[in-house]
Amino acid sequence: MRRSWCWALLLAAIFTRFFYLDNKPIHFDESINGWFLLQMKTLGFYKYDPHNYHGPLYFYSLQVWTALFGESLVVMRSLATLF
């Protein structure tokens, strides 16, 4: 009985995380992440800037994620939502 509640709670949490993922306006950080992704496609690599608080791991992961599932706001949000 207790395990079924745990599984139900886990499924509900997953459902609510991904439900209406595209039903909110784009955030400033999301647009910057898209810009960095476009820069990586142009240059072929992540150009490190010590003034940027993000390291290259997220952007390389995002590049692989968009190569697998396409380029859209929902795909970009789903990687961050997944983790």
PDB file of C-alpha atoms in Angstrom:
ATOM      1  CA  MET A   1       0.000   0.000   0.000  1.00  0.00           C
ATOM      2  CA  ARG A   2       2.773   2.445   0.897  1.00  0.00           C
ATOM      3  CA  ARG A   3       4.686   1.799  -2.342  1.00  0.00           C
ATOM      4  CA  SER A   4       1.659   2.535  -4.487  1.00  0.00           C
ATOM      5  CA  TRP A   5       1.356   5.968  -2.835  1.00  0.00           C
ATOM      6  CA  CYS A   6       5.037   6.637  -3.489  1.00  0.00           C
ATOM      7  CA  TRP A   7       4.683   5.731  -7.157  1.00  0.00           C
ATOM      8  CA  ALA A   8       1.508   7.784  -7.482  1.00  0.00           C
ATOM      9  CA  LEU A   9       3.223  10.772  -5.903  1.00  0.00           C
ATOM     10  CA  LEU A  10       6.230  10.382  -8.203  1.00  0.00           C
ATOM     11  CA  LEU A  11       4.036  10.198 -11.306  1.00  0.00           C
ATOM     12  CA  ALA A  12       2.040  13.224 -10.176  1.00  0.00           C
ATOM     13  CA  ALA A  13       5.275  15.187  -9.643  1.00  0.00           C
ATOM     14  CA  ILE A  14       6.569  14.257 -13.103  1.00  0.00           C
ATOM     15  CA  PHE A  15       3.236  15.133 -14.716  1.00  0.00           C
ATOM     16  CA  THR A  16       3.000  18.530 -13.055  1.00  0.00           C
ATOM     17  CA  ARG A  17       6.624  19.388 -13.953  1.00  0.00           C
ATOM     18  CA  PHE A  18       6.048  18.833 -17.666  1.00  0.00           C
ATOM     19  CA  PHE A  19       2.379  19.905 -17.938  1.00  0.00           C
ATOM     20  CA  TYR A  20       2.010  23.173 -19.874  1.00  0.00           C
ATOM     21  CA  LEU A  21       5.757  23.603 -20.196  1.00  0.00           C
ATOM     22  CA  ASP A  22       5.196  25.928 -23.146  1.00  0.00           C
ATOM     23  CA  ASN A  23       2.400  27.955 -21.571  1.00  0.00           C
ATOM     24  CA  LYS A  24       4.441  30.800 -20.095  1.00  0.00           C
ATOM     25  CA  PRO A  25       6.380  33.679 -21.616  1.00  0.00           C
ATOM     26  CA  ILE A  26      10.058  33.248 -22.341  1.00  0.00           C
ATOM     27  CA  HIS A  27      12.337  34.241 -19.495  1.00  0.00           C
ATOM     28  CA  PHE A  28      15.400  36.433 -19.949  1.00  0.00           C
ATOM     29  CA  ASP A  29      17.782  33.599 -18.979  1.00  0.00           C
ATOM     30  CA  GLU A  30      16.157  31.303 -21.534  1.00  0.00           C
ATOM     31  CA  SER A  31      16.748  33.812 -24.304  1.00  0.00           C
ATOM     32  CA  ILE A  32      20.383  34.193 -23.267  1.00  0.00           C
ATOM     33  CA  ASN A  33      20.769  30.395 -23.250  1.00  0.00           C
ATOM     34  CA  GLY A  34      19.369  30.309 -26.783  1.00  0.00           C
ATOM     35  CA  TRP A  35      21.824  32.992 -27.831  1.00  0.00           C
ATOM     36  CA  PHE A  36      24.738  31.008 -26.369  1.00  0.00           C
ATOM     37  CA  LEU A  37      23.488  27.931 -28.205  1.00  0.00           C
ATOM     38  CA  LEU A  38      23.441  29.841 -31.496  1.00  0.00           C
ATOM     39  CA  GLN A  39      26.950  31.135 -30.809  1.00  0.00           C
ATOM     40  CA  MET A  40      28.137  27.578 -30.225  1.00  0.00           C
ATOM     41  CA  LYS A  41      26.703  26.538 -33.583  1.00  0.00           C
ATOM     42  CA  THR A  42      28.461  29.433 -35.293  1.00  0.00           C
ATOM     43  CA  LEU A  43      31.836  29.022 -33.580  1.00  0.00           C
ATOM     44  CA  GLY A  44      31.723  25.246 -33.107  1.00  0.00           C
ATOM     45  CA  PHE A  45      32.615  25.463 -29.431  1.00  0.00           C
ATOM     46  CA  TYR A  46      31.687  27.273 -26.210  1.00  0.00           C
ATOM     47  CA  LYS A  47      33.652  30.492 -25.829  1.00  0.00           C
ATOM     48  CA  TYR A  48      34.310  30.767 -22.108  1.00  0.00           C
ATOM     49  CA  ASP A  49      33.782  34.116 -20.431  1.00  0.00           C
ATOM     50  CA  PRO A  50      34.736  34.369 -16.738  1.00  0.00           C
ATOM     51  CA  HIS A  51      32.068  37.054 -16.250  1.00  0.00           C
ATOM     52  CA  ASN A  52      29.362  34.573 -17.196  1.00  0.00           C
ATOM     53  CA  TYR A  53      28.195  32.522 -14.238  1.00  0.00           C
ATOM     54  CA  HIS A  54      27.432  29.437 -16.327  1.00  0.00           C
ATOM     55  CA  GLY A  55      30.026  26.882 -17.263  1.00  0.00           C
ATOM     56  CA  PRO A  56      30.069  24.982 -20.549  1.00  0.00           C
ATOM     57  CA  LEU A  57      28.441  21.742 -19.311  1.00  0.00           C
ATOM     58  CA  TYR A  58      24.861  23.013 -19.544  1.00  0.00           C
ATOM     59  CA  PHE A  59      25.365  24.466 -23.017  1.00  0.00           C
ATOM     60  CA  TYR A  60      27.022  21.346 -24.407  1.00  0.00           C
ATOM     61  CA  SER A  61      24.218  19.257 -22.890  1.00  0.00           C
ATOM     62  CA  LEU A  62      21.687  21.626 -24.437  1.00  0.00           C
ATOM     63  CA  GLN A  63      23.397  21.339 -27.802  1.00  0.00           C
ATOM     64  CA  VAL A  64      23.119  17.528 -27.724  1.00  0.00           C
ATOM     65  CA  TRP A  65      19.524  17.730 -26.444  1.00  0.00           C
ATOM     66  CA  THR A  66      18.416  20.050 -29.252  1.00  0.00           C
ATOM     67  CA  ALA A  67      20.236  17.918 -31.833  1.00  0.00           C
ATOM     68  CA  LEU A  68      18.227  14.905 -30.652  1.00  0.00           C
ATOM     69  CA  PHE A  69      14.806  16.505 -30.185  1.00  0.00           C
ATOM     70  CA  GLY A  70      14.809  19.650 -32.323  1.00  0.00           C
ATOM     71  CA  GLU A  71      15.121  23.331 -31.624  1.00  0.00           C
ATOM     72  CA  SER A  72      12.216  24.767 -29.718  1.00  0.00           C
ATOM     73  CA  LEU A  73      11.554  26.491 -26.444  1.00  0.00           C
ATOM     74  CA  VAL A  74       9.856  23.387 -25.041  1.00  0.00           C
ATOM     75  CA  VAL A  75      12.899  21.247 -25.827  1.00  0.00           C
ATOM     76  CA  MET A  76      15.222  23.751 -24.181  1.00  0.00           C
ATOM     77  CA  ARG A  77      12.993  23.956 -21.098  1.00  0.00           C
ATOM     78  CA  SER A  78      12.600  20.198 -20.885  1.00  0.00           C
ATOM     79  CA  LEU A  79      16.322  19.656 -20.261  1.00  0.00           C
ATOM     80  CA  ALA A  80      16.323  22.022 -17.294  1.00  0.00           C
ATOM     81  CA  THR A  81      13.022  20.555 -16.098  1.00  0.00           C
ATOM     82  CA  LEU A  82      14.395  17.052 -16.316  1.00  0.00           C
ATOM     83  CA  PHE A  83      17.279  17.870 -14.014  1.00  0.00           C
TER      84      PHE A  83
END
